[in-house]
mmCIF file of C-alpha atoms in Angstrom:
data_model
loop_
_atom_site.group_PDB
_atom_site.id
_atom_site.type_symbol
_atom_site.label_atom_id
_atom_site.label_comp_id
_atom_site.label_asym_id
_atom_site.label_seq_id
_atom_site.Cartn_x
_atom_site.Cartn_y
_atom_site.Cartn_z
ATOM 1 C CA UNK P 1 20.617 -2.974 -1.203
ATOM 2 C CA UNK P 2 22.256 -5.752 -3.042
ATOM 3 C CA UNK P 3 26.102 -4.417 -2.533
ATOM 4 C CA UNK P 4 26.190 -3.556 1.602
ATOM 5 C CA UNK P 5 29.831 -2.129 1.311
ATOM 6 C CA UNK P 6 30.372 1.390 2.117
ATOM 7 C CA UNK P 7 26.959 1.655 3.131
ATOM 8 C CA UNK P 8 25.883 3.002 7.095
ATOM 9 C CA UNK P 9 24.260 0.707 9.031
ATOM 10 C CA UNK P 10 22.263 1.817 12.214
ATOM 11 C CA UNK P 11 21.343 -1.030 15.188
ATOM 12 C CA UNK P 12 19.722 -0.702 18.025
ATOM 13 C CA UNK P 13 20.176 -3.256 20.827
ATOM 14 C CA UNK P 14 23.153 -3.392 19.221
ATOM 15 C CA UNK P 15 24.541 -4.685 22.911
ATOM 16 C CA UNK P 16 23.429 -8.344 22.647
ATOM 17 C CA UNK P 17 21.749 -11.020 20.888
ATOM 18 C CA UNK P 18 20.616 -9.993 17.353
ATOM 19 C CA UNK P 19 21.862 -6.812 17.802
ATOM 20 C CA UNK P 20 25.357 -8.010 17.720
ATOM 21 C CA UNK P 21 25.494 -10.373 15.375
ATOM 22 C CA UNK P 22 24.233 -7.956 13.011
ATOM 23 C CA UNK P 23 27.003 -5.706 13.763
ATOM 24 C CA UNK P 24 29.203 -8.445 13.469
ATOM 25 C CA UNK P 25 27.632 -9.561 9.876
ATOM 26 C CA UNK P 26 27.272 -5.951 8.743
ATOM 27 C CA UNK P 27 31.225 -4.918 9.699
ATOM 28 C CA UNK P 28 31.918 -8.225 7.639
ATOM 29 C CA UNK P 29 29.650 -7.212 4.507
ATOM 30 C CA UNK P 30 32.157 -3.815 4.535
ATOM 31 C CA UNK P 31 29.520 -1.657 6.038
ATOM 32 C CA UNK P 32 30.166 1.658 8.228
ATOM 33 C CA UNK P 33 28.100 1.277 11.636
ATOM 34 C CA UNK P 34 26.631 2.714 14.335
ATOM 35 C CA UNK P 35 25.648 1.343 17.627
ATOM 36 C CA UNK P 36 23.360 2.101 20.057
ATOM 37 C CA UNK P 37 22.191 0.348 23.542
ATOM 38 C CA UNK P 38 21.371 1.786 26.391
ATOM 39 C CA UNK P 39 23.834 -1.074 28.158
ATOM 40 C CA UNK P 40 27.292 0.191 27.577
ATOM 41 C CA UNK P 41 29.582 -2.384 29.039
ATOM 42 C CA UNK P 42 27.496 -4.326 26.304
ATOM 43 C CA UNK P 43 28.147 -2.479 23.400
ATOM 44 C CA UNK P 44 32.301 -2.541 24.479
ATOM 45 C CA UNK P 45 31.901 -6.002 24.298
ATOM 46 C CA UNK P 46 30.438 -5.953 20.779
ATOM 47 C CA UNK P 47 32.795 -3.429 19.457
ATOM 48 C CA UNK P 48 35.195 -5.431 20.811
ATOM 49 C CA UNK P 49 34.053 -8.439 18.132
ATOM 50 C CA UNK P 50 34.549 -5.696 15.019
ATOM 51 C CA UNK P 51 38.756 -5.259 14.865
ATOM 52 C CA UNK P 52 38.677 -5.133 11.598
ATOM 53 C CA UNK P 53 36.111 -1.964 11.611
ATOM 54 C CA UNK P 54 37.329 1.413 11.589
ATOM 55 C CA UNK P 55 34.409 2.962 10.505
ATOM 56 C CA UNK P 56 32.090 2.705 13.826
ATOM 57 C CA UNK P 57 30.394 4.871 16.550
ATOM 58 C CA UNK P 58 28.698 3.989 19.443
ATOM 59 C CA UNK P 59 25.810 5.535 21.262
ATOM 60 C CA UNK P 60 23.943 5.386 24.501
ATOM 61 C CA UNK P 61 20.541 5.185 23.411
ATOM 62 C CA UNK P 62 17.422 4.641 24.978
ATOM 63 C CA UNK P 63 14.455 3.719 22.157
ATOM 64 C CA UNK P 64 11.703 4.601 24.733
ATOM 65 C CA UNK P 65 12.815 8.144 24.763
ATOM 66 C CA UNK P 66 12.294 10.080 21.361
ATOM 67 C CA UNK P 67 15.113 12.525 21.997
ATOM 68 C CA UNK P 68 17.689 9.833 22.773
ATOM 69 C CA UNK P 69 16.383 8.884 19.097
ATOM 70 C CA UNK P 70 16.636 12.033 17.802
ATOM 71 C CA UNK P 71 20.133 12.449 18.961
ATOM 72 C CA UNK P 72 21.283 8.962 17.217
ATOM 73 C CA UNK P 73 19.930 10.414 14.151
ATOM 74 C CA UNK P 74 21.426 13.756 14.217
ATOM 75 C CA UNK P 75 25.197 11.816 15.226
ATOM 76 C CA UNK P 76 24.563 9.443 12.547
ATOM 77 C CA UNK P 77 24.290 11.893 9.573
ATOM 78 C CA UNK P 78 26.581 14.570 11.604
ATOM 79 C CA UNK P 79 29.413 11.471 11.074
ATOM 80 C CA UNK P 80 28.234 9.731 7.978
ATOM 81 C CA UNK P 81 25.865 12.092 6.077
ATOM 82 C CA UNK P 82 23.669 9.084 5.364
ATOM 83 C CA UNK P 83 21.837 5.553 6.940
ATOM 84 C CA UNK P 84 21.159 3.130 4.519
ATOM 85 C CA UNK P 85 20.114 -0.098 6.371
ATOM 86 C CA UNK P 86 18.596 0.804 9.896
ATOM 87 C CA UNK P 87 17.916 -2.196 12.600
ATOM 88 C CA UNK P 88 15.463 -1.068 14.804
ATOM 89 C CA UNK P 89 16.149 -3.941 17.259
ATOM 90 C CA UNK P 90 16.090 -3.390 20.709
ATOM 91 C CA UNK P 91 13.415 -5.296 22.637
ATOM 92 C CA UNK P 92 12.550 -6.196 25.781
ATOM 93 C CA UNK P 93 9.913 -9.093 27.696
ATOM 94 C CA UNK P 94 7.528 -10.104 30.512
ATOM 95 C CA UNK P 95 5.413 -13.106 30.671
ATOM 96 C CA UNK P 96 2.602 -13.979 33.090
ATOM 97 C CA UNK P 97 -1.655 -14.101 32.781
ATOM 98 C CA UNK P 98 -2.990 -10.551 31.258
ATOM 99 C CA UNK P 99 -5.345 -9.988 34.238
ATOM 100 C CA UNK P 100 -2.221 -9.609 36.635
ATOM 101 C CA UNK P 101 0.003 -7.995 34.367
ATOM 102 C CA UNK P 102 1.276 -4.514 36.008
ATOM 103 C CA UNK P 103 0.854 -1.267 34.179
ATOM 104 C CA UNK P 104 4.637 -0.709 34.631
ATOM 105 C CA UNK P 105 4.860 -3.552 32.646
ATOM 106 C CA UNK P 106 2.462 -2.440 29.720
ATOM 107 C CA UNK P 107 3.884 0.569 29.632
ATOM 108 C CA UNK P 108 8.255 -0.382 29.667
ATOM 109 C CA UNK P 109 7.215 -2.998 26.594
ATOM 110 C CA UNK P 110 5.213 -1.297 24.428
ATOM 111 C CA UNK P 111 7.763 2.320 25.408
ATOM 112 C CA UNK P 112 10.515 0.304 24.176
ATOM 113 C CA UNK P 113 9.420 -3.136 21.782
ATOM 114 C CA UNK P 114 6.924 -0.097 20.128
ATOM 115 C CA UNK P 115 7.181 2.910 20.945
ATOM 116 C CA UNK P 116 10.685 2.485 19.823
ATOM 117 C CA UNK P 117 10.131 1.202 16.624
ATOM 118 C CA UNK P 118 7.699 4.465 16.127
ATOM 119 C CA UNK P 119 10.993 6.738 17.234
ATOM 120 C CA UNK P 120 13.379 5.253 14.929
ATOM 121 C CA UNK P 121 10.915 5.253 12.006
ATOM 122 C CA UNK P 122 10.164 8.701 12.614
ATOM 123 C CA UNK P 123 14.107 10.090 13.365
ATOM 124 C CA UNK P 124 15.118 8.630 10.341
ATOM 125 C CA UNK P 125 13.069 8.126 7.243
ATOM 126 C CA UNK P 126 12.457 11.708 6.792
ATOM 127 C CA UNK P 127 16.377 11.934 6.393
ATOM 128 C CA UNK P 128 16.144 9.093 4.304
ATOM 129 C CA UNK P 129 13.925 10.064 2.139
ATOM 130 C CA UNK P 130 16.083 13.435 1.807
ATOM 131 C CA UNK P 131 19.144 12.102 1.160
ATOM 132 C CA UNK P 132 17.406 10.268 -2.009
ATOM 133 C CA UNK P 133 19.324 6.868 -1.946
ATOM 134 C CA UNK P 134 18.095 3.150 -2.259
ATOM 135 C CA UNK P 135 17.845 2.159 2.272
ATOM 136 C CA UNK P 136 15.768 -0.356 4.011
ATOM 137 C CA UNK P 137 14.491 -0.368 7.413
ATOM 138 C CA UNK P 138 14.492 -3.923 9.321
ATOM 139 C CA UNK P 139 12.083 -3.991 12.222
ATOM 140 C CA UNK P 140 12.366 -6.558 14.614
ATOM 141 C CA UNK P 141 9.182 -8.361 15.428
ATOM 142 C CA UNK P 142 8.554 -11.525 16.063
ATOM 143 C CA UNK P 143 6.839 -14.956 15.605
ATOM 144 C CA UNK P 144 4.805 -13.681 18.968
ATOM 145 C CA UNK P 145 3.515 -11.055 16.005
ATOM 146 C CA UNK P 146 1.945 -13.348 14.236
ATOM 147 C CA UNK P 147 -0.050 -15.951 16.393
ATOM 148 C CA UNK P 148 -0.626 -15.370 20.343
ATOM 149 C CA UNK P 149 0.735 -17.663 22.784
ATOM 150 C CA UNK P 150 -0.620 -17.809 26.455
ATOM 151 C CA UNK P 151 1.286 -15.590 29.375
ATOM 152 C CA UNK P 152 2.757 -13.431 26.683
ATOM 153 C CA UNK P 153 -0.042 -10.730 26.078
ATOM 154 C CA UNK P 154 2.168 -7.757 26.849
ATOM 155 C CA UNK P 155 4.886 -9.045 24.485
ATOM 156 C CA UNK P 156 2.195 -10.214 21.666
ATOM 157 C CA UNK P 157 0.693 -6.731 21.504
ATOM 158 C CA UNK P 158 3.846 -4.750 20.857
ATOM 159 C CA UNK P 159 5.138 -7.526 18.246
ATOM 160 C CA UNK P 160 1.598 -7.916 16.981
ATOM 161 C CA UNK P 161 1.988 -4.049 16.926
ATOM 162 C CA UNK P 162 5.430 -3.875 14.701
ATOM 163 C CA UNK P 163 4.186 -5.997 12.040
ATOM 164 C CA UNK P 164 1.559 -4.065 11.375
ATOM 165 C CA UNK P 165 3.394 -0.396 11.557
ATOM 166 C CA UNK P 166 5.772 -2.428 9.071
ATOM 167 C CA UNK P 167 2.753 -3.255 6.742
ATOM 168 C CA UNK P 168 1.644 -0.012 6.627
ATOM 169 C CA UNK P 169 4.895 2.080 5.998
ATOM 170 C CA UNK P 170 5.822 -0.433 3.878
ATOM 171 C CA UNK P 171 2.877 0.779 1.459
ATOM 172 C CA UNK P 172 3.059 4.030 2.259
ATOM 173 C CA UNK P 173 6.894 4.038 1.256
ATOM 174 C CA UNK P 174 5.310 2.345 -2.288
ATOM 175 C CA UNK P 175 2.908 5.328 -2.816
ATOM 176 C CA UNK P 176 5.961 7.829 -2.012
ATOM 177 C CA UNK P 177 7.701 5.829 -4.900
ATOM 178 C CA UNK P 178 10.443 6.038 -2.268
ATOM 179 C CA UNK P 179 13.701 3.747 -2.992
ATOM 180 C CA UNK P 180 13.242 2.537 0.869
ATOM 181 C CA UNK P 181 12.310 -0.945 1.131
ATOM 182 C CA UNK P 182 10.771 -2.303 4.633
ATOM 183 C CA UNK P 183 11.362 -5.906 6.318
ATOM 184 C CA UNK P 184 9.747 -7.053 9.570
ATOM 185 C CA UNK P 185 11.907 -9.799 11.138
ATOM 186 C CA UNK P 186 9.631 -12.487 12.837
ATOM 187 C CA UNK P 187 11.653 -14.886 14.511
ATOM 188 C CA UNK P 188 10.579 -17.814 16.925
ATOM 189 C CA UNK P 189 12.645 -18.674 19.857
ATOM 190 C CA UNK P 190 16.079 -18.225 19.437
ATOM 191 C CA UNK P 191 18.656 -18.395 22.973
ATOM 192 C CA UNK P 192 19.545 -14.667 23.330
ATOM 193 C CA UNK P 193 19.179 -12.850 26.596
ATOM 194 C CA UNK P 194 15.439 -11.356 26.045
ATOM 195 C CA UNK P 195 14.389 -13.888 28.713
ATOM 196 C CA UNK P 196 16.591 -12.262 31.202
ATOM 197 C CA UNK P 197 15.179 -8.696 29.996
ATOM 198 C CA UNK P 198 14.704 -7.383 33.890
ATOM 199 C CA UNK P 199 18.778 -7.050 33.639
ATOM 200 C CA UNK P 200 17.870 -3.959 31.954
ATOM 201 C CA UNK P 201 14.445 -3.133 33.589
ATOM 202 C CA UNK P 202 14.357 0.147 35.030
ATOM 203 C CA UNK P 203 13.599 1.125 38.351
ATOM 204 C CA UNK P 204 10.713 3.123 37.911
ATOM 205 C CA UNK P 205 9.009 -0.038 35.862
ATOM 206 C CA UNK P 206 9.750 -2.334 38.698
ATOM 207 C CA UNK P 207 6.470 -3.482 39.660
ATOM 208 C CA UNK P 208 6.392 -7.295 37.835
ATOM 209 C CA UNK P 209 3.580 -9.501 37.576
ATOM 210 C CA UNK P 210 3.204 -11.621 40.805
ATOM 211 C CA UNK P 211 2.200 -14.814 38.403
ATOM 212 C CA UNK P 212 4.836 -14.121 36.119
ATOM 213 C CA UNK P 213 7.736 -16.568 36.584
ATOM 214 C CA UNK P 214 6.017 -19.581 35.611
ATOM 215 C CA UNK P 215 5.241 -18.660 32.625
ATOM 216 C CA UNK P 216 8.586 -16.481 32.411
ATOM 217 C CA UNK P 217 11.089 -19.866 33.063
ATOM 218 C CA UNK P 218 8.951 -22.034 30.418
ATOM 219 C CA UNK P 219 9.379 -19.252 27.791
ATOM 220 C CA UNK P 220 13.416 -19.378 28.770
ATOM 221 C CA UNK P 221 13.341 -23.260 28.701
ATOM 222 C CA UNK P 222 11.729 -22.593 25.316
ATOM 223 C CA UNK P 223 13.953 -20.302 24.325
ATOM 224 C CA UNK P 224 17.433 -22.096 25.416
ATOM 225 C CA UNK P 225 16.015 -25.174 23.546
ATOM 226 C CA UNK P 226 15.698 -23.145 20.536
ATOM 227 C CA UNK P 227 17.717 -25.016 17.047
ATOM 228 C CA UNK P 228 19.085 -21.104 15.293
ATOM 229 C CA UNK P 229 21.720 -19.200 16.936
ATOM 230 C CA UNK P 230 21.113 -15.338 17.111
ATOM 231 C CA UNK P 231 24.027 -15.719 14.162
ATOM 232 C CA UNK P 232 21.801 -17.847 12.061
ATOM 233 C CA UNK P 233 19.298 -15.115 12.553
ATOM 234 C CA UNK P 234 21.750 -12.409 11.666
ATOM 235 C CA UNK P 235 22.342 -13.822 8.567
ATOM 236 C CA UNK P 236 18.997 -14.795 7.345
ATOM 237 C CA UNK P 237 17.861 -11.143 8.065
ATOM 238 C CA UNK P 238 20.912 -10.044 5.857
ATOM 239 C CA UNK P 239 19.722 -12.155 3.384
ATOM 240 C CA UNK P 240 16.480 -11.160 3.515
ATOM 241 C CA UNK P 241 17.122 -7.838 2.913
ATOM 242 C CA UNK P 242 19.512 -8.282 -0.056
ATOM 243 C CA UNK P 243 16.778 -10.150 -1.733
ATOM 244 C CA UNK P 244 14.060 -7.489 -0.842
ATOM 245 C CA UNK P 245 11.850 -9.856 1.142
ATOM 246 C CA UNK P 246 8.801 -8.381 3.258
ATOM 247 C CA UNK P 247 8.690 -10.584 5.730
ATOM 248 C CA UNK P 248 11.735 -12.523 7.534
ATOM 249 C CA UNK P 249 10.514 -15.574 9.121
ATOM 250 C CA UNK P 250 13.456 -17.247 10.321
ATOM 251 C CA UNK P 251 12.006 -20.820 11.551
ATOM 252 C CA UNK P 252 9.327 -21.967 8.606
ATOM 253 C CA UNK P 253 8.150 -24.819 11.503
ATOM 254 C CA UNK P 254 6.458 -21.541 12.734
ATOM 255 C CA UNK P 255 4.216 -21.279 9.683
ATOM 256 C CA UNK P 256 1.755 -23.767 10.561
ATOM 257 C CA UNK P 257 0.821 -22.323 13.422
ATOM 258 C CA UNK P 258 0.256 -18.874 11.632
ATOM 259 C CA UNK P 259 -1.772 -20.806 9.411
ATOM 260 C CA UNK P 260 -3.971 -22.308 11.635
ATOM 261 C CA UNK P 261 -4.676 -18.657 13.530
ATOM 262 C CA UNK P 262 -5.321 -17.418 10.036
ATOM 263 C CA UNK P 263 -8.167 -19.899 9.302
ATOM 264 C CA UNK P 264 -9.187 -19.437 12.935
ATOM 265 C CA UNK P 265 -10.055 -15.845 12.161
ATOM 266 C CA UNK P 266 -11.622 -16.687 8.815
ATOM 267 C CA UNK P 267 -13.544 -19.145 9.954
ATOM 268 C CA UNK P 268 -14.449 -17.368 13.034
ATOM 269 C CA UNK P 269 -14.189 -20.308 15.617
ATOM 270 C CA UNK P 270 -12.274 -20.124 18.993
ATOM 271 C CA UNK P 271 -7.999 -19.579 18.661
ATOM 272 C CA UNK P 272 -5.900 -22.256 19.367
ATOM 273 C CA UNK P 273 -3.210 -22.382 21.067
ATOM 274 C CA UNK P 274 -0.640 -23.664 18.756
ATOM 275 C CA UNK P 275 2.842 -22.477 20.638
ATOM 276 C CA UNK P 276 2.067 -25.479 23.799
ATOM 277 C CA UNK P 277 4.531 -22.866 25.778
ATOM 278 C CA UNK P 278 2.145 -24.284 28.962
ATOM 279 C CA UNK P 279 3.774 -23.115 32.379
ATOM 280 C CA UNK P 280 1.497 -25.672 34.271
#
């Protein structure tokens, strides 16, 4: 994956945030694309950011629902007859204490941060694997994959959940001797719109945590005080990939605090909470 021109990319959440500015980045590396969100004002608006792309479809896709996946799949190689670099993106958050966290919650986070990861792996690496050329699959995690701050449990088990998919297809690609290469992007906070994720909550999930919002508004005051732009993230990820790197971990400051739960576990004493994301 060293030369990205000519080659299909596939995003999800391509509407906003990282999803974007890898379309953006990926139009700019020459690269054929297509789209999906289930927001599609939101995609217009990122399409709108490509004029120089001819080569681009859209779709209204919904990663929680395997036939929506299914479908991007099928459209993908109906138009392109490959995908070479697939983003599966899209993600979605809640924040509040564990013991009061709703089970519409649990289940339109791990549907859609997991369960959509699982879709897109399984719509698309049989094809990949079939069409017999050198592709990578990017799944977005996130720092909240590796350690486990306080109010975030819902969001911590589907990242925590990602990484660990990504680890094992990652060597189960390796005993295939497939030419598919695997990345799991772990970034910390960044200022995109996942703190405003009940923009896109459906109704049927709309049962929230009743001690939510504290925790919710000092995760967004985290993330609007974050240093990266979801550009800088774009491009690291693209970079990653190019140089065939496992894992993407976009702010190294967050290493330390990986470090620490590691030793935690090895040394089996209590975790500590490294993140200070402290709503009180």
């Amino acid at each position: 994956m060293q030369d990205l021109a000519n080659k299909v990319a596939v995003i999800t959440g391509a509407a906003s945030g990282f999803g974007r500015e890898l379309a953006v980045q990926c139009a700019g590396a020459g690269m054929k694309l297509v789209l999906a969100d289930r927001d599609q004002e939101g995609l217009g608006a990122t399409l709108a950011l490509l004029p120089g792309a001819t080569d681009v479809i859209t779709a209204i896709c919904d990663v929680s629902k395997p036939c929506d996946v299914d479908n991007l799949a099928e459209a993908t190689y109906a138009r392109f007859g490959a995908a070479h670099l697939l983003f599966n993106n899209a993600g979605v958050a809640v924040s509040g204490p564990t013991w009061t966290t709703t089970l519409d919650e649990w289940k339109w986070v791990l549907d859609v941060n997991l369960m959509g990861v699982v879709h897109g792996i399984r719509s698309f690496v049989p094809r990949m694997l079939a069409q017999g050329q050198p592709a990578h699959i990017v799944n977005t995690a996130s720092a909240a994959g590796l350690v486990s701050p306080p109010g975030s449990s819902v969001y911590c088990v589907s990242k925590h959940g990602v990484v660990t998919l990504s680890e094992c297809l990652h060597h189960e690609l390796q005993l295939e001797g497939a030419p598919i290469g695997v990345s799991v992007l772990c970034p910390a906070f960044v200022p995109t719109g996942i703190g405003h994720s009940e923009r896109n909550r459906p109704a049927e999930f709309a049962d929230a945590n009743p001690l939510g919002e504290v925790y919710a508004e000092a995760m967004r005051k985290a993330i609007a005080a974050g240093k990266l732009t979801a550009a800088d993230v774009a491009r690291i990820t693209l970079e990653g990939v190019q140089a065939g790197r496992f894992y993407i971990i976009t702010h190294p400051t967050i290493k330390k605090a990986i470090e620490i739960r590691m030793q935690d576990i090895l040394e089996e004493r209590l975790p500590t909470n490294t993140l200070r994301v402290n709503p009180r």
